[in-house]
mmCIF file of C-alpha atoms in Angstrom:
data_model
loop_
_atom_site.group_PDB
_atom_site.id
_atom_site.type_symbol
_atom_site.label_atom_id
_atom_site.label_comp_id
_atom_site.label_asym_id
_atom_site.label_seq_id
_atom_site.Cartn_x
_atom_site.Cartn_y
_atom_site.Cartn_z
ATOM 1 C CA MET A 1157 59.042 19.156 -25.972
ATOM 2 C CA GLY A 1158 58.020 16.915 -23.139
ATOM 3 C CA ASP A 1159 58.147 16.102 -19.527
ATOM 4 C CA SER A 1160 61.443 17.757 -18.747
ATOM 5 C CA THR A 1161 60.366 21.060 -20.262
ATOM 6 C CA LEU A 1162 57.196 21.073 -18.197
ATOM 7 C CA LEU A 1163 59.123 20.270 -15.046
ATOM 8 C CA ASP A 1164 61.501 23.086 -15.871
ATOM 9 C CA GLU A 1165 58.739 25.615 -16.419
ATOM 10 C CA LEU A 1166 57.097 24.779 -13.100
ATOM 11 C CA ALA A 1167 60.467 24.804 -11.353
ATOM 12 C CA VAL A 1168 61.263 28.228 -12.811
ATOM 13 C CA GLN A 1169 57.900 29.516 -11.611
ATOM 14 C CA ALA A 1170 58.694 28.173 -8.135
ATOM 15 C CA THR A 1171 62.047 29.998 -8.071
ATOM 16 C CA LEU A 1172 60.316 33.252 -9.004
ATOM 17 C CA ALA A 1173 57.608 32.696 -6.405
ATOM 18 C CA ARG A 1174 60.229 32.093 -3.723
ATOM 19 C CA TYR A 1175 61.856 35.407 -4.616
ATOM 20 C CA CYS A 1176 58.599 37.118 -3.621
ATOM 21 C CA HIS A 1177 58.185 35.047 -0.465
ATOM 22 C CA ARG A 1178 61.704 35.770 0.714
ATOM 23 C CA CYS A 1179 61.622 39.482 -0.088
ATOM 24 C CA ASP A 1180 58.479 39.807 1.996
ATOM 25 C CA ASP A 1181 59.978 37.724 4.800
ATOM 26 C CA ALA A 1182 63.059 39.990 4.780
ATOM 27 C CA ASP A 1183 65.088 36.829 4.145
ATOM 28 C CA PHE A 1184 67.574 38.615 1.928
ATOM 29 C CA ALA A 1185 70.236 35.902 2.195
ATOM 30 C CA GLY A 1186 67.516 33.595 0.889
ATOM 31 C CA VAL A 1187 66.777 35.992 -1.961
ATOM 32 C CA VAL A 1188 70.453 36.138 -2.927
ATOM 33 C CA ALA A 1189 70.653 32.323 -2.829
ATOM 34 C CA LEU A 1190 68.144 32.258 -5.696
ATOM 35 C CA PHE A 1191 70.689 34.003 -7.925
ATOM 36 C CA THR A 1192 73.704 32.431 -9.612
ATOM 37 C CA PRO A 1193 77.127 33.323 -8.132
ATOM 38 C CA ASP A 1194 77.488 36.088 -10.725
ATOM 39 C CA GLY A 1195 73.788 36.879 -10.871
ATOM 40 C CA VAL A 1196 72.703 40.401 -11.765
ATOM 41 C CA PHE A 1197 69.724 42.455 -10.594
ATOM 42 C CA THR A 1198 68.859 45.648 -12.396
ATOM 43 C CA HIS A 1199 66.305 48.262 -11.437
ATOM 44 C CA GLY A 1200 66.160 51.534 -13.309
ATOM 45 C CA ASP A 1201 69.757 52.639 -13.812
ATOM 46 C CA ARG A 1202 71.082 50.466 -10.982
ATOM 47 C CA SER A 1203 72.822 47.195 -11.789
ATOM 48 C CA VAL A 1204 74.034 44.975 -8.984
ATOM 49 C CA ARG A 1205 76.107 41.819 -9.460
ATOM 50 C CA GLY A 1206 77.215 38.998 -7.187
ATOM 51 C CA PRO A 1207 76.109 37.808 -3.756
ATOM 52 C CA GLU A 1208 77.747 40.475 -1.604
ATOM 53 C CA ALA A 1209 76.536 43.407 -3.653
ATOM 54 C CA LEU A 1210 73.072 41.861 -3.984
ATOM 55 C CA LEU A 1211 72.774 41.283 -0.258
ATOM 56 C CA GLU A 1212 73.750 44.842 0.534
ATOM 57 C CA TYR A 1213 71.383 46.142 -2.119
ATOM 58 C CA PHE A 1214 68.344 44.221 -0.902
ATOM 59 C CA GLN A 1215 69.078 45.001 2.747
ATOM 60 C CA THR A 1216 69.307 48.686 1.937
ATOM 61 C CA MET A 1217 66.380 48.889 -0.460
ATOM 62 C CA GLN A 1218 63.952 46.561 1.260
ATOM 63 C CA GLY A 1219 65.325 46.114 4.739
ATOM 64 C CA ARG A 1220 63.462 48.699 6.757
ATOM 65 C CA PRO A 1221 60.290 47.723 8.625
ATOM 66 C CA GLU A 1222 58.177 50.225 6.708
ATOM 67 C CA GLN A 1223 59.156 48.434 3.515
ATOM 68 C CA ARG A 1224 57.614 45.138 4.559
ATOM 69 C CA GLY A 1225 54.687 44.192 2.420
ATOM 70 C CA LYS A 1226 53.548 41.793 -0.238
ATOM 71 C CA HIS A 1227 54.986 41.153 -3.680
ATOM 72 C CA LEU A 1228 52.233 39.555 -5.755
ATOM 73 C CA MET A 1229 53.474 38.111 -9.049
ATOM 74 C CA GLY A 1230 51.285 36.932 -11.896
ATOM 75 C CA ASN A 1231 51.099 36.640 -15.696
ATOM 76 C CA VAL A 1232 54.167 34.405 -15.776
ATOM 77 C CA VAL A 1233 55.394 33.195 -19.170
ATOM 78 C CA VAL A 1234 58.407 30.865 -19.123
ATOM 79 C CA ARG A 1235 60.402 29.611 -22.075
ATOM 80 C CA SER A 1236 63.019 26.984 -21.250
ATOM 81 C CA ASP A 1237 65.532 25.411 -23.575
ATOM 82 C CA GLY A 1238 67.868 22.893 -22.008
ATOM 83 C CA ASP A 1239 69.641 24.521 -19.103
ATOM 84 C CA VAL A 1240 68.559 28.079 -19.886
ATOM 85 C CA ALA A 1241 65.187 29.724 -19.402
ATOM 86 C CA ARG A 1242 63.667 33.134 -19.898
ATOM 87 C CA SER A 1243 60.643 34.480 -18.142
ATOM 88 C CA VAL A 1244 58.402 37.516 -18.275
ATOM 89 C CA SER A 1245 56.053 38.255 -15.377
ATOM 90 C CA ASP A 1246 54.200 41.121 -13.758
ATOM 91 C CA TYR A 1247 54.099 42.149 -10.130
ATOM 92 C CA VAL A 1248 52.456 44.552 -7.767
ATOM 93 C CA PHE A 1249 54.055 45.420 -4.443
ATOM 94 C CA PHE A 1250 51.683 46.327 -1.616
ATOM 95 C CA ARG A 1251 52.808 48.023 1.561
ATOM 96 C CA PHE A 1252 51.299 49.823 4.489
ATOM 97 C CA GLU A 1253 50.988 53.586 4.325
ATOM 98 C CA SER A 1254 49.029 55.886 6.616
ATOM 99 C CA GLN A 1255 45.703 55.003 4.964
ATOM 100 C CA GLY A 1256 46.366 51.259 5.102
ATOM 101 C CA LEU A 1257 47.621 48.782 2.550
ATOM 102 C CA VAL A 1258 48.292 50.349 -0.859
ATOM 103 C CA PRO A 1259 49.619 49.080 -4.208
ATOM 104 C CA ALA A 1260 52.807 51.114 -4.033
ATOM 105 C CA ILE A 1261 54.590 49.762 -7.106
ATOM 106 C CA ALA A 1262 53.592 47.790 -10.193
ATOM 107 C CA GLY A 1263 55.982 46.495 -12.785
ATOM 108 C CA ARG A 1264 57.437 43.699 -14.790
ATOM 109 C CA TYR A 1265 60.243 41.222 -14.313
ATOM 110 C CA HIS A 1266 62.361 39.996 -17.189
ATOM 111 C CA ASP A 1267 64.430 37.043 -16.034
ATOM 112 C CA GLU A 1268 67.154 34.828 -17.363
ATOM 113 C CA LEU A 1269 67.616 31.631 -15.417
ATOM 114 C CA VAL A 1270 70.075 28.772 -15.650
ATOM 115 C CA ARG A 1271 70.032 25.281 -14.238
ATOM 116 C CA LEU A 1272 72.814 24.950 -11.681
ATOM 117 C CA ASP A 1273 73.313 21.686 -9.772
ATOM 118 C CA GLY A 1274 69.757 20.739 -10.665
ATOM 119 C CA GLU A 1275 68.182 23.982 -9.487
ATOM 120 C CA TRP A 1276 66.921 26.914 -11.501
ATOM 121 C CA ARG A 1277 68.758 30.053 -10.411
ATOM 122 C CA ILE A 1278 68.379 33.625 -11.565
ATOM 123 C CA ALA A 1279 71.287 34.750 -13.754
ATOM 124 C CA ARG A 1280 69.726 38.138 -14.433
ATOM 125 C CA ARG A 1281 66.592 39.867 -13.229
ATOM 126 C CA ASP A 1282 65.518 43.166 -14.737
ATOM 127 C CA ALA A 1283 62.825 44.729 -12.573
ATOM 128 C CA MET A 1284 60.897 47.423 -14.412
ATOM 129 C CA ARG A 1285 58.684 49.843 -12.573
ATOM 130 C CA LEU A 1286 55.560 51.310 -14.091
ATOM 131 C CA ASN A 1287 55.665 55.082 -13.948
ATOM 132 C CA THR A 1288 52.843 57.550 -13.702
ATOM 133 C CA PRO A 1289 51.675 58.392 -17.234
ATOM 134 C CA GLU A 1290 52.491 61.970 -18.215
ATOM 135 C CA MET B 1079 45.524 12.503 -19.466
ATOM 136 C CA GLY B 1080 49.197 13.039 -19.980
ATOM 137 C CA ASP B 1081 51.963 15.116 -21.318
ATOM 138 C CA SER B 1082 50.019 16.834 -24.053
ATOM 139 C CA THR B 1083 47.305 17.980 -21.669
ATOM 140 C CA LEU B 1084 49.857 19.492 -19.327
ATOM 141 C CA LEU B 1085 51.590 21.241 -22.192
ATOM 142 C CA ASP B 1086 48.237 22.576 -23.296
ATOM 143 C CA GLU B 1087 47.330 23.903 -19.875
ATOM 144 C CA LEU B 1088 50.624 25.743 -19.538
ATOM 145 C CA ALA B 1089 50.337 27.050 -23.099
ATOM 146 C CA VAL B 1090 46.825 28.324 -22.400
ATOM 147 C CA GLN B 1091 48.072 30.084 -19.272
ATOM 148 C CA ALA B 1092 50.819 31.692 -21.358
ATOM 149 C CA THR B 1093 48.285 33.001 -23.897
ATOM 150 C CA LEU B 1094 46.236 34.540 -21.095
ATOM 151 C CA ALA B 1095 49.328 36.052 -19.499
ATOM 152 C CA ARG B 1096 50.347 37.595 -22.823
ATOM 153 C CA TYR B 1097 46.924 39.217 -23.077
ATOM 154 C CA CYS B 1098 47.723 41.113 -19.867
ATOM 155 C CA HIS B 1099 51.251 42.006 -20.978
ATOM 156 C CA ARG B 1100 50.078 43.350 -24.308
ATOM 157 C CA CYS B 1101 47.142 45.314 -22.897
ATOM 158 C CA ASP B 1102 49.508 47.047 -20.506
ATOM 159 C CA ASP B 1103 52.032 47.663 -23.274
ATOM 160 C CA ALA B 1104 49.247 49.204 -25.408
ATOM 161 C CA ASP B 1105 50.148 46.592 -28.033
ATOM 162 C CA PHE B 1106 46.564 46.197 -29.172
ATOM 163 C CA ALA B 1107 47.446 44.542 -32.472
ATOM 164 C CA GLY B 1108 49.272 42.002 -30.326
ATOM 165 C CA VAL B 1109 46.200 41.573 -28.138
ATOM 166 C CA VAL B 1110 44.011 40.976 -31.174
ATOM 167 C CA ALA B 1111 46.519 38.436 -32.521
ATOM 168 C CA LEU B 1112 45.786 36.295 -29.460
ATOM 169 C CA PHE B 1113 42.201 35.858 -30.646
ATOM 170 C CA THR B 1114 40.966 33.561 -33.395
ATOM 171 C CA PRO B 1115 39.906 35.261 -36.659
ATOM 172 C CA ASP B 1116 36.295 35.256 -35.463
ATOM 173 C CA GLY B 1117 37.176 35.696 -31.807
ATOM 174 C CA VAL B 1118 34.726 37.456 -29.508
ATOM 175 C CA PHE B 1119 35.296 39.709 -26.513
ATOM 176 C CA THR B 1120 32.399 40.588 -24.273
ATOM 177 C CA HIS B 1121 32.314 43.072 -21.415
ATOM 178 C CA GLY B 1122 29.029 43.948 -19.797
ATOM 179 C CA ASP B 1123 26.508 44.339 -22.601
ATOM 180 C CA ARG B 1124 29.182 44.910 -25.249
ATOM 181 C CA SER B 1125 30.130 42.087 -27.595
ATOM 182 C CA VAL B 1126 32.877 42.618 -30.148
ATOM 183 C CA ARG B 1127 33.841 40.108 -32.846
ATOM 184 C CA GLY B 1128 36.673 39.843 -35.342
ATOM 185 C CA PRO B 1129 40.079 41.522 -35.623
ATOM 186 C CA GLU B 1130 38.988 44.914 -36.913
ATOM 187 C CA ALA B 1131 36.235 45.423 -34.388
ATOM 188 C CA LEU B 1132 38.458 44.120 -31.580
ATOM 189 C CA LEU B 1133 41.308 46.446 -32.512
ATOM 190 C CA GLU B 1134 39.035 49.458 -32.562
ATOM 191 C CA TYR B 1135 37.469 48.405 -29.280
ATOM 192 C CA PHE B 1136 40.745 47.980 -27.412
ATOM 193 C CA GLN B 1137 42.215 51.176 -28.849
ATOM 194 C CA THR B 1138 39.160 53.115 -27.739
ATOM 195 C CA MET B 1139 38.716 51.496 -24.336
ATOM 196 C CA GLN B 1140 42.326 51.142 -23.289
ATOM 197 C CA GLY B 1141 44.248 53.375 -25.657
ATOM 198 C CA ARG B 1142 44.564 56.602 -23.747
ATOM 199 C CA PRO B 1143 47.665 57.295 -21.638
ATOM 200 C CA GLU B 1144 45.647 57.615 -18.430
ATOM 201 C CA GLN B 1145 44.453 54.047 -18.982
ATOM 202 C CA ARG B 1146 47.928 52.572 -18.850
ATOM 203 C CA GLY B 1147 48.409 50.357 -15.857
ATOM 204 C CA LYS B 1148 48.803 46.766 -14.798
ATOM 205 C CA HIS B 1149 46.485 43.825 -15.354
ATOM 206 C CA LEU B 1150 47.364 41.216 -12.737
ATOM 207 C CA MET B 1151 45.758 37.824 -13.387
ATOM 208 C CA GLY B 1152 45.655 34.942 -10.934
ATOM 209 C CA ASN B 1153 43.554 31.970 -9.798
ATOM 210 C CA VAL B 1154 43.732 30.391 -13.250
ATOM 211 C CA VAL B 1155 41.912 27.084 -13.795
ATOM 212 C CA VAL B 1156 42.274 25.534 -17.258
ATOM 213 C CA ARG B 1157 40.446 22.526 -18.639
ATOM 214 C CA SER B 1158 41.647 21.333 -22.023
ATOM 215 C CA ASP B 1159 40.212 18.557 -24.147
ATOM 216 C CA GLY B 1160 41.929 17.971 -27.442
ATOM 217 C CA ASP B 1161 41.939 21.213 -29.410
ATOM 218 C CA VAL B 1162 39.524 23.082 -27.146
ATOM 219 C CA ALA B 1163 40.103 24.564 -23.711
ATOM 220 C CA ARG B 1164 38.137 26.537 -21.173
ATOM 221 C CA SER B 1165 39.577 28.735 -18.488
ATOM 222 C CA VAL B 1166 38.379 30.715 -15.512
ATOM 223 C CA SER B 1167 40.648 33.314 -13.950
ATOM 224 C CA ASP B 1168 40.511 36.460 -11.851
ATOM 225 C CA TYR B 1169 42.153 39.802 -12.461
ATOM 226 C CA VAL B 1170 42.698 43.176 -10.890
ATOM 227 C CA PHE B 1171 43.555 46.188 -13.012
ATOM 228 C CA PHE B 1172 45.684 48.865 -11.352
ATOM 229 C CA ARG B 1173 46.092 52.342 -12.771
ATOM 230 C CA PHE B 1174 47.338 55.715 -11.667
ATOM 231 C CA GLU B 1175 44.857 58.174 -10.223
ATOM 232 C CA SER B 1176 45.554 61.403 -8.359
ATOM 233 C CA GLN B 1177 46.463 59.595 -5.137
ATOM 234 C CA GLY B 1178 48.775 57.130 -6.906
ATOM 235 C CA LEU B 1179 48.307 53.566 -8.073
ATOM 236 C CA VAL B 1180 44.862 52.164 -7.270
ATOM 237 C CA PRO B 1181 43.071 48.872 -7.928
ATOM 238 C CA ALA B 1182 40.528 50.385 -10.301
ATOM 239 C CA ILE B 1183 38.777 47.219 -11.474
ATOM 240 C CA ALA B 1184 38.551 43.626 -10.295
ATOM 241 C CA GLY B 1185 36.812 40.856 -12.140
ATOM 242 C CA ARG B 1186 36.833 37.479 -13.762
ATOM 243 C CA TYR B 1187 37.638 36.137 -17.190
ATOM 244 C CA HIS B 1188 35.791 33.191 -18.691
ATOM 245 C CA ASP B 1189 37.643 32.030 -21.773
ATOM 246 C CA GLU B 1190 37.171 29.551 -24.553
ATOM 247 C CA LEU B 1191 40.335 28.771 -26.481
ATOM 248 C CA VAL B 1192 41.107 26.649 -29.498
ATOM 249 C CA ARG B 1193 44.340 25.299 -30.880
ATOM 250 C CA LEU B 1194 45.018 26.928 -34.220
ATOM 251 C CA ASP B 1195 48.182 26.111 -36.187
ATOM 252 C CA GLY B 1196 49.707 24.769 -32.985
ATOM 253 C CA GLU B 1197 48.914 27.861 -30.902
ATOM 254 C CA TRP B 1198 46.224 28.389 -28.322
ATOM 255 C CA ARG B 1199 44.067 31.340 -29.364
ATOM 256 C CA ILE B 1200 41.116 32.956 -27.636
ATOM 257 C CA ALA B 1201 37.811 32.130 -29.354
ATOM 258 C CA ARG B 1202 35.772 33.948 -26.748
ATOM 259 C CA ARG B 1203 36.649 36.020 -23.687
ATOM 260 C CA ASP B 1204 33.938 37.175 -21.317
ATOM 261 C CA ALA B 1205 35.358 39.812 -18.984
ATOM 262 C CA MET B 1206 33.183 40.303 -15.927
ATOM 263 C CA ARG B 1207 33.632 43.289 -13.674
ATOM 264 C CA LEU B 1208 32.981 43.198 -9.961
ATOM 265 C CA ASN B 1209 30.522 45.890 -8.978
ATOM 266 C CA THR B 1210 30.184 47.747 -5.708
ATOM 267 C CA PRO B 1211 27.886 45.734 -3.418
ATOM 268 C CA GLU B 1212 24.564 47.470 -2.834
ATOM 269 C CA MET C 736 59.506 12.744 -10.828
ATOM 270 C CA GLY C 737 57.362 12.718 -13.902
ATOM 271 C CA ASP C 738 54.020 13.164 -15.447
ATOM 272 C CA SER C 739 51.944 12.334 -12.401
ATOM 273 C CA THR C 740 53.773 14.833 -10.232
ATOM 274 C CA LEU C 741 53.203 17.584 -12.766
ATOM 275 C CA LEU C 742 49.538 16.685 -13.036
ATOM 276 C CA ASP C 743 49.309 16.792 -9.257
ATOM 277 C CA GLU C 744 50.938 20.202 -8.998
ATOM 278 C CA LEU C 745 48.583 21.720 -11.545
ATOM 279 C CA ALA C 746 45.602 20.003 -9.910
ATOM 280 C CA VAL C 747 46.621 21.384 -6.509
ATOM 281 C CA GLN C 748 46.898 24.867 -7.999
ATOM 282 C CA ALA C 749 43.393 24.449 -9.452
ATOM 283 C CA THR C 750 41.976 23.502 -6.048
ATOM 284 C CA LEU C 751 43.541 26.594 -4.490
ATOM 285 C CA ALA C 752 42.263 28.795 -7.323
ATOM 286 C CA ARG C 753 38.740 27.428 -6.851
ATOM 287 C CA TYR C 754 38.911 28.351 -3.180
ATOM 288 C CA CYS C 755 39.330 31.990 -4.244
ATOM 289 C CA HIS C 756 36.603 31.789 -6.893
ATOM 290 C CA ARG C 757 34.095 30.286 -4.496
ATOM 291 C CA CYS C 758 34.871 32.654 -1.618
ATOM 292 C CA ASP C 759 34.263 35.590 -3.922
ATOM 293 C CA ASP C 760 31.080 33.995 -5.279
ATOM 294 C CA ALA C 761 29.844 33.500 -1.688
ATOM 295 C CA ASP C 762 29.593 29.797 -2.559
ATOM 296 C CA PHE C 763 30.605 28.702 0.915
ATOM 297 C CA ALA C 764 29.272 25.156 0.531
ATOM 298 C CA GLY C 765 31.558 24.981 -2.481
ATOM 299 C CA VAL C 766 34.466 26.284 -0.414
ATOM 300 C CA VAL C 767 33.852 23.658 2.258
ATOM 301 C CA ALA C 768 33.676 20.932 -0.413
ATOM 302 C CA LEU C 769 37.319 21.699 -1.243
ATOM 303 C CA PHE C 770 38.319 20.540 2.249
ATOM 304 C CA THR C 771 38.635 16.958 3.454
ATOM 305 C CA PRO C 772 35.894 15.741 5.832
ATOM 306 C CA ASP C 773 38.109 16.619 8.803
ATOM 307 C CA GLY C 774 39.743 19.575 7.101
ATOM 308 C CA VAL C 775 41.023 22.441 9.229
ATOM 309 C CA PHE C 776 41.163 26.169 8.540
ATOM 310 C CA THR C 777 43.169 28.395 10.834
ATOM 311 C CA HIS C 778 43.352 32.181 10.848
ATOM 312 C CA GLY C 779 45.102 33.968 13.667
ATOM 313 C CA ASP C 780 44.104 32.195 16.875
ATOM 314 C CA ARG C 781 40.974 30.649 15.317
ATOM 315 C CA SER C 782 41.004 27.016 14.264
ATOM 316 C CA VAL C 783 37.936 25.524 12.626
ATOM 317 C CA ARG C 784 37.521 21.828 11.756
ATOM 318 C CA GLY C 785 34.978 19.840 9.787
ATOM 319 C CA PRO C 786 32.299 20.794 7.250
ATOM 320 C CA GLU C 787 29.676 22.181 9.618
ATOM 321 C CA ALA C 788 32.046 24.365 11.574
ATOM 322 C CA LEU C 789 33.752 25.509 8.374
ATOM 323 C CA LEU C 790 30.478 26.419 6.726
ATOM 324 C CA GLU C 791 29.354 28.449 9.713
ATOM 325 C CA TYR C 792 32.752 30.124 9.916
ATOM 326 C CA PHE C 793 32.877 31.187 6.275
ATOM 327 C CA GLN C 794 29.257 32.324 6.283
ATOM 328 C CA THR C 795 29.902 34.459 9.336
ATOM 329 C CA MET C 796 33.300 35.825 8.323
ATOM 330 C CA GLN C 797 32.706 36.360 4.627
ATOM 331 C CA GLY C 798 28.950 36.167 4.190
ATOM 332 C CA ARG C 799 27.888 39.781 4.328
ATOM 333 C CA PRO C 800 27.471 41.795 1.124
ATOM 334 C CA GLU C 801 30.094 44.348 2.166
ATOM 335 C CA GLN C 802 32.609 41.501 2.361
ATOM 336 C CA ARG C 803 32.262 40.573 -1.282
ATOM 337 C CA GLY C 804 35.413 41.225 -3.208
ATOM 338 C CA LYS C 805 38.301 39.554 -4.942
ATOM 339 C CA HIS C 806 40.862 37.142 -3.553
ATOM 340 C CA LEU C 807 43.877 37.256 -5.854
ATOM 341 C CA MET C 808 46.372 34.466 -5.223
ATOM 342 C CA GLY C 809 49.868 34.268 -6.669
ATOM 343 C CA ASN C 810 53.413 33.057 -5.943
ATOM 344 C CA VAL C 811 52.236 29.463 -5.626
ATOM 345 C CA VAL C 812 54.830 26.809 -4.798
ATOM 346 C CA VAL C 813 53.551 23.216 -4.629
ATOM 347 C CA ARG C 814 55.430 20.149 -3.476
ATOM 348 C CA SER C 815 53.596 16.870 -3.980
ATOM 349 C CA ASP C 816 54.704 13.415 -2.890
ATOM 350 C CA GLY C 817 52.317 10.603 -3.721
ATOM 351 C CA ASP C 818 48.945 11.408 -2.217
ATOM 352 C CA VAL C 819 50.108 14.329 -0.092
ATOM 353 C CA ALA C 820 51.044 17.854 -1.133
ATOM 354 C CA ARG C 821 52.109 21.042 0.540
ATOM 355 C CA SER C 822 51.751 24.501 -0.867
ATOM 356 C CA VAL C 823 52.783 28.029 -0.015
ATOM 357 C CA SER C 824 51.101 30.950 -1.748
ATOM 358 C CA ASP C 825 50.390 34.638 -1.273
ATOM 359 C CA TYR C 826 47.113 36.495 -1.599
ATOM 360 C CA VAL C 827 45.631 39.946 -1.526
ATOM 361 C CA PHE C 828 41.953 40.464 -0.821
ATOM 362 C CA PHE C 829 40.338 43.501 -2.427
ATOM 363 C CA ARG C 830 36.973 44.844 -1.370
ATOM 364 C CA PHE C 831 34.908 47.968 -1.811
ATOM 365 C CA GLU C 832 35.182 50.692 0.793
ATOM 366 C CA SER C 833 33.901 54.258 0.608
ATOM 367 C CA GLN C 834 36.773 55.376 -1.655
ATOM 368 C CA GLY C 835 36.366 52.411 -4.017
ATOM 369 C CA LEU C 836 38.191 49.124 -4.332
ATOM 370 C CA VAL C 837 41.032 48.732 -1.817
ATOM 371 C CA PRO C 838 43.548 45.995 -0.983
ATOM 372 C CA ALA C 839 42.082 45.300 2.438
ATOM 373 C CA ILE C 840 44.172 42.285 3.423
ATOM 374 C CA ALA C 841 47.387 40.682 2.221
ATOM 375 C CA GLY C 842 48.786 37.434 3.493
ATOM 376 C CA ARG C 843 50.012 33.940 2.911
ATOM 377 C CA TYR C 844 48.425 30.531 2.733
ATOM 378 C CA HIS C 845 50.196 27.413 3.966
ATOM 379 C CA ASP C 846 48.290 24.369 2.796
ATOM 380 C CA GLU C 847 48.385 20.648 3.261
ATOM 381 C CA LEU C 848 46.412 18.719 0.673
ATOM 382 C CA VAL C 849 45.622 15.064 0.190
ATOM 383 C CA ARG C 850 44.344 13.138 -2.789
ATOM 384 C CA LEU C 851 40.866 11.821 -1.998
ATOM 385 C CA ASP C 852 38.912 9.821 -4.571
ATOM 386 C CA GLY C 853 41.173 11.251 -7.253
ATOM 387 C CA GLU C 854 40.764 14.890 -6.209
ATOM 388 C CA TRP C 855 43.104 17.123 -4.305
ATOM 389 C CA ARG C 856 41.368 18.384 -1.174
ATOM 390 C CA ILE C 857 42.584 20.738 1.530
ATOM 391 C CA ALA C 858 43.405 18.912 4.785
ATOM 392 C CA ARG C 859 44.665 22.066 6.463
ATOM 393 C CA ARG C 860 44.841 25.692 5.416
ATOM 394 C CA ASP C 861 46.661 28.219 7.573
ATOM 395 C CA ALA C 862 45.785 31.724 6.422
ATOM 396 C CA MET C 863 48.255 34.301 7.699
ATOM 397 C CA ARG C 864 47.501 37.985 7.556
ATOM 398 C CA LEU C 865 50.151 40.616 7.094
ATOM 399 C CA ASN C 866 49.986 43.173 9.866
ATOM 400 C CA THR C 867 50.930 46.826 9.839
ATOM 401 C CA PRO C 868 54.631 47.106 10.698
ATOM 402 C CA GLU C 869 55.238 48.724 14.061
#
């Protein structure tokens, strides 16, 4: 393992960071551009594949003004092997509610990424949401 | 400083990230496996050493369902030198209370890690908790 | 791109992490030492330049006990080119209010850094604050 693996791990982290930036900027075309052409996003029992479906999904789920906020990702672990990488990370999404900014959602991302034309793109992102303990 | 140092810094960050993942998954045996055989965890005036004591500590302190939540770590600075590394990082722990998800605890980790059989393990973690200003 | 670029990206991330540590430690001289001698900090319509002005600014804006808290930075993307680097990152600042710890502010940092005597220092930090959606 050497230089190229390190470059890949940092590049993967940058792709995942940009996902957060672009979600919060409501740049959903930019979010979709981080996925591969047949990239998949899953959340709960929803699974969405391909640029058109992804764009519609993000616009619907995150497009309204009251959904603007801040995705803060941390605890990123990347494993890359050649042109494929896997990552596990945690996130908290903050948004404004009547009492001010609140941590509305916390969860985990499981990602599969591939190198495509020299860039690391998301082939599959599973976004898990932490539920209230029973 | 070169390749190996960079690899070490990323590997240390991965160990610290896994600590958060495993705490939140209630995988306390997995948490303990991140420590060295005589690893120490301190929190306030508590100091716990060795796998058995650590396992009992984490099960007691974090084992109940109402303690499930999300440790989000950031601001990680790692210094490695050969087979020893030190790290400073910050964390916020979110959990569910009656009003929803709240940032229950914020603090800082000071870590000493050693390379053991090719893996970076925690020899000592001091977890500081931020207290309400007086 | 190789070893030196990777070293630079991790070193830049460490500088930005130390900014958070030192703010939260109320070590404002230490915060100012992370800037270049003509370093600029902007926040909203305020722009502050140079060590004396920066020190006074941070002491005034963050110096009071009730402003102690935790800056948690994540989503860091660094681009370095020789002795210059740019970074985009997100942050949430938690502090204690009557109900406990709250995410008081969320926002984004845009940074320009330069290598000075072998260290990465902040030439310009623009701190944006996320506002309540209308």
